mmCIF file of C-alpha atoms in Angstrom:
data_model
loop_
_atom_site.group_PDB
_atom_site.id
_atom_site.type_symbol
_atom_site.label_atom_id
_atom_site.label_comp_id
_atom_site.label_asym_id
_atom_site.label_seq_id
_atom_site.Cartn_x
_atom_site.Cartn_y
_atom_site.Cartn_z
ATOM 1 C CA MET A 1047 0.000 0.000 0.000
ATOM 2 C CA GLN A 1048 1.358 3.373 -0.979
ATOM 3 C CA ASN A 1049 1.715 6.163 1.582
ATOM 4 C CA SER A 1050 -1.008 8.163 -0.136
ATOM 5 C CA GLU A 1051 -3.389 5.192 0.022
ATOM 6 C CA ALA A 1052 -2.584 4.649 3.692
ATOM 7 C CA MET A 1053 -3.216 8.325 4.375
ATOM 8 C CA ALA A 1054 -6.532 8.218 2.514
ATOM 9 C CA LEU A 1055 -7.603 5.153 4.512
ATOM 10 C CA SER A 1056 -6.526 6.820 7.766
ATOM 11 C CA SER A 1057 -8.475 9.960 6.875
ATOM 12 C CA ALA A 1058 -11.574 7.954 6.005
ATOM 13 C CA LEU A 1059 -11.464 5.998 9.277
ATOM 14 C CA LEU A 1060 -11.006 9.184 11.295
ATOM 15 C CA ALA A 1061 -13.879 10.852 9.424
ATOM 16 C CA VAL A 1062 -16.168 7.870 10.097
ATOM 17 C CA ALA A 1063 -15.201 7.815 13.790
ATOM 18 C CA GLY A 1064 -15.711 11.556 14.137
ATOM 19 C CA GLY A 1065 -19.012 11.422 12.293
ATOM 20 C CA LEU A 1066 -20.246 8.546 14.423
ATOM 21 C CA THR A 1067 -19.260 10.353 17.611
ATOM 22 C CA GLN A 1068 -21.129 13.442 16.427
ATOM 23 C CA ARG A 1069 -24.218 11.428 15.426
ATOM 24 C CA ILE A 1070 -24.334 9.720 18.814
ATOM 25 C CA HIS A 1071 -23.923 13.051 20.574
ATOM 26 C CA GLU A 1072 -26.680 14.680 18.514
ATOM 27 C CA GLY A 1073 -28.976 11.701 19.150
ATOM 28 C CA VAL A 1074 -28.407 11.936 22.889
ATOM 29 C CA ILE A 1075 -29.191 15.665 22.870
ATOM 30 C CA ALA A 1076 -32.296 15.089 20.705
ATOM 31 C CA ARG A 1077 -33.526 12.585 23.299
ATOM 32 C CA GLY A 1078 -33.442 15.255 25.994
ATOM 33 C CA PHE A 1079 -30.043 14.766 27.615
ATOM 34 C CA GLU A 1080 -28.616 18.258 27.519
ATOM 35 C CA GLY A 1081 -25.478 19.803 28.910
ATOM 36 C CA LEU A 1082 -23.246 16.994 27.697
ATOM 37 C CA ARG A 1083 -20.188 16.798 25.465
ATOM 38 C CA PRO A 1084 -18.921 13.728 23.609
ATOM 39 C CA ALA A 1085 -16.276 13.327 26.349
ATOM 40 C CA HIS A 1086 -19.082 12.508 28.782
ATOM 41 C CA GLY A 1087 -20.071 9.584 26.582
ATOM 42 C CA PHE A 1088 -16.541 8.188 26.706
ATOM 43 C CA ALA A 1089 -16.708 8.432 30.496
ATOM 44 C CA PHE A 1090 -20.134 6.761 30.572
ATOM 45 C CA ALA A 1091 -18.706 3.858 28.568
ATOM 46 C CA ARG A 1092 -16.182 3.181 31.351
ATOM 47 C CA LEU A 1093 -18.686 3.680 34.157
ATOM 48 C CA ALA A 1094 -21.563 1.707 32.633
ATOM 49 C CA PRO A 1095 -20.772 -1.824 33.786
ATOM 50 C CA ASP A 1096 -19.988 -1.500 37.498
ATOM 51 C CA GLY A 1097 -18.670 1.985 38.105
ATOM 52 C CA ALA A 1098 -15.051 3.060 38.446
ATOM 53 C CA THR A 1099 -12.798 5.193 40.579
ATOM 54 C CA VAL A 1100 -11.630 8.613 39.426
ATOM 55 C CA THR A 1101 -8.197 7.061 38.846
ATOM 56 C CA ASP A 1102 -9.711 4.317 36.647
ATOM 57 C CA LEU A 1103 -11.606 6.953 34.702
ATOM 58 C CA ALA A 1104 -8.487 9.098 34.245
ATOM 59 C CA VAL A 1105 -6.602 6.131 32.806
ATOM 60 C CA HIS A 1106 -9.521 5.281 30.509
ATOM 61 C CA LEU A 1107 -9.776 8.835 29.185
ATOM 62 C CA GLY A 1108 -6.034 9.460 29.033
ATOM 63 C CA VAL A 1109 -6.240 12.523 31.278
ATOM 64 C CA THR A 1110 -4.912 13.542 34.660
ATOM 65 C CA LYS A 1111 -6.678 12.488 37.819
ATOM 66 C CA GLN A 1112 -7.542 16.161 38.411
ATOM 67 C CA ALA A 1113 -9.170 16.469 34.974
ATOM 68 C CA ALA A 1114 -11.154 13.266 35.557
ATOM 69 C CA SER A 1115 -12.224 14.551 38.973
ATOM 70 C CA GLN A 1116 -13.494 17.784 37.425
ATOM 71 C CA LEU A 1117 -15.436 15.804 34.819
ATOM 72 C CA VAL A 1118 -16.960 13.669 37.588
ATOM 73 C CA ASP A 1119 -17.907 16.799 39.570
ATOM 74 C CA GLU A 1120 -19.674 18.130 36.485
ATOM 75 C CA MET A 1121 -21.519 14.853 35.867
ATOM 76 C CA VAL A 1122 -22.574 14.702 39.538
ATOM 77 C CA ARG A 1123 -23.973 18.251 39.335
ATOM 78 C CA LYS A 1124 -25.939 17.300 36.223
ATOM 79 C CA GLY A 1125 -27.340 14.150 37.863
ATOM 80 C CA TYR A 1126 -25.681 11.566 35.620
ATOM 81 C CA VAL A 1127 -23.390 9.933 38.203
ATOM 82 C CA GLU A 1128 -23.012 9.647 41.953
ATOM 83 C CA ARG A 1129 -20.175 8.844 44.304
ATOM 84 C CA ARG A 1130 -20.525 5.808 46.547
ATOM 85 C CA PRO A 1131 -18.240 4.163 49.073
ATOM 86 C CA HIS A 1132 -15.936 1.725 47.333
ATOM 87 C CA PRO A 1133 -16.821 -1.841 48.389
ATOM 88 C CA GLU A 1134 -13.164 -2.929 48.628
ATOM 89 C CA ASP A 1135 -11.173 0.244 49.373
ATOM 90 C CA ALA A 1136 -12.298 2.487 52.220
ATOM 91 C CA ARG A 1137 -10.103 5.327 50.903
ATOM 92 C CA ALA A 1138 -11.644 5.324 47.414
ATOM 93 C CA ARG A 1139 -15.017 6.382 46.069
ATOM 94 C CA LEU A 1140 -16.818 4.476 43.347
ATOM 95 C CA ILE A 1141 -18.369 6.601 40.604
ATOM 96 C CA VAL A 1142 -21.551 4.983 39.265
ATOM 97 C CA LEU A 1143 -24.209 5.983 36.782
ATOM 98 C CA THR A 1144 -27.524 7.150 38.199
ATOM 99 C CA GLY A 1145 -30.808 6.213 36.590
ATOM 100 C CA ARG A 1146 -30.477 9.322 34.433
ATOM 101 C CA GLY A 1147 -26.963 8.250 33.444
ATOM 102 C CA ARG A 1148 -28.164 4.770 32.475
ATOM 103 C CA ASP A 1149 -31.021 6.297 30.463
ATOM 104 C CA CYS A 1150 -28.509 8.527 28.694
ATOM 105 C CA THR A 1151 -26.347 5.499 27.913
ATOM 106 C CA ARG A 1152 -29.358 3.755 26.370
ATOM 107 C CA ALA A 1153 -30.039 6.884 24.292
ATOM 108 C CA ALA A 1154 -26.450 6.740 23.023
ATOM 109 C CA GLU A 1155 -26.880 3.055 22.101
ATOM 110 C CA GLU A 1156 -30.075 3.889 20.185
ATOM 111 C CA SER A 1157 -28.294 6.719 18.370
ATOM 112 C CA ALA A 1158 -25.388 4.449 17.432
ATOM 113 C CA ALA A 1159 -27.827 1.836 16.109
ATOM 114 C CA GLU A 1160 -29.530 4.477 13.935
ATOM 115 C CA ALA A 1161 -26.188 5.496 12.441
ATOM 116 C CA VAL A 1162 -25.209 1.891 11.728
ATOM 117 C CA ARG A 1163 -28.607 1.240 10.113
ATOM 118 C CA GLU A 1164 -27.771 4.039 7.657
ATOM 119 C CA TRP A 1165 -24.501 2.241 6.839
ATOM 120 C CA VAL A 1166 -26.534 -0.913 6.186
ATOM 121 C CA GLY A 1167 -28.699 1.109 3.808
ATOM 122 C CA LEU A 1168 -25.601 2.220 1.903
ATOM 123 C CA LEU A 1169 -23.478 -0.923 1.991
ATOM 124 C CA GLY A 1170 -25.824 -3.764 2.834
ATOM 125 C CA GLU A 1171 -25.962 -5.798 6.018
ATOM 126 C CA ARG A 1172 -23.383 -8.355 4.880
ATOM 127 C CA GLU A 1173 -20.812 -5.655 4.096
ATOM 128 C CA VAL A 1174 -21.398 -3.840 7.391
ATOM 129 C CA ARG A 1175 -21.009 -7.087 9.347
ATOM 130 C CA SER A 1176 -17.805 -7.814 7.433
ATOM 131 C CA LEU A 1177 -16.557 -4.281 8.095
ATOM 132 C CA GLY A 1178 -17.218 -4.768 11.807
ATOM 133 C CA GLU A 1179 -15.333 -8.062 11.832
ATOM 134 C CA GLN A 1180 -12.368 -6.580 9.986
ATOM 135 C CA LEU A 1181 -12.183 -3.533 12.248
ATOM 136 C CA LEU A 1182 -12.281 -5.754 15.344
ATOM 137 C CA ARG A 1183 -9.248 -7.612 13.990
ATOM 138 C CA ILE A 1184 -7.160 -4.428 13.826
ATOM 139 C CA ALA A 1185 -8.712 -2.332 16.594
ATOM 140 C CA PRO A 1186 -6.394 -1.657 19.506
ATOM 141 C CA ARG A 1187 -7.400 -3.291 22.746
ATOM 142 C CA GLY A 1188 -8.167 -0.981 25.606
ATOM 143 C CA PRO A 1189 -10.040 2.253 26.096
ATOM 144 C CA ILE A 1190 -11.486 4.356 23.335
ATOM 145 C CA ARG A 1191 -10.296 7.848 24.069
ATOM 146 C CA PRO A 1192 -11.881 11.101 23.037
ATOM 147 C CA ALA A 1193 -9.971 13.634 21.019
ATOM 148 C CA TRP A 1194 -9.584 16.466 23.460
#
C-alpha cells in the first residue's frame, strides 16, 4: 500500500469515527439529555458496567486524575453519576451511573444503532457485518479515548 493510500484510509477511518461520535452526541441531545459533550459519553462507557474510581476513569480517558475529577464533579452536578463508598477500598469512592446516566447510555446506544442502520442502507448488512469483523481484527485493545 502506498503512503497516499494509507493516508486516505486513515483519513476515512477518522472521518467515520468523528461522524459517528457526532451522530451519537446529537442523538443523545435530541432525546433530551442536555449539557453533555462527547467526552461525557466516553466516560459513561467506562462507568456503565460497574462503576469506576476517578483514577480508573483518568486512565480510561487518558487525562490527569484532576481532569477526571473535574469531569466527575460536572456529571454529579448534572445528575448523571453519583459517588458511593468503594466496596473494597475504604479510601476510594466508586463513581456509578444514576438512573439518568443509564437512560442517557441507552439513548447513546439507540443513536449508534440508527447510524449503523444508515450504513446498512448504503453498503448492505453483509458488508457492514464484514466491516465490523475486519475492524475488530485491527482495533487496539483498551479504552477508546476522546480527542480532546
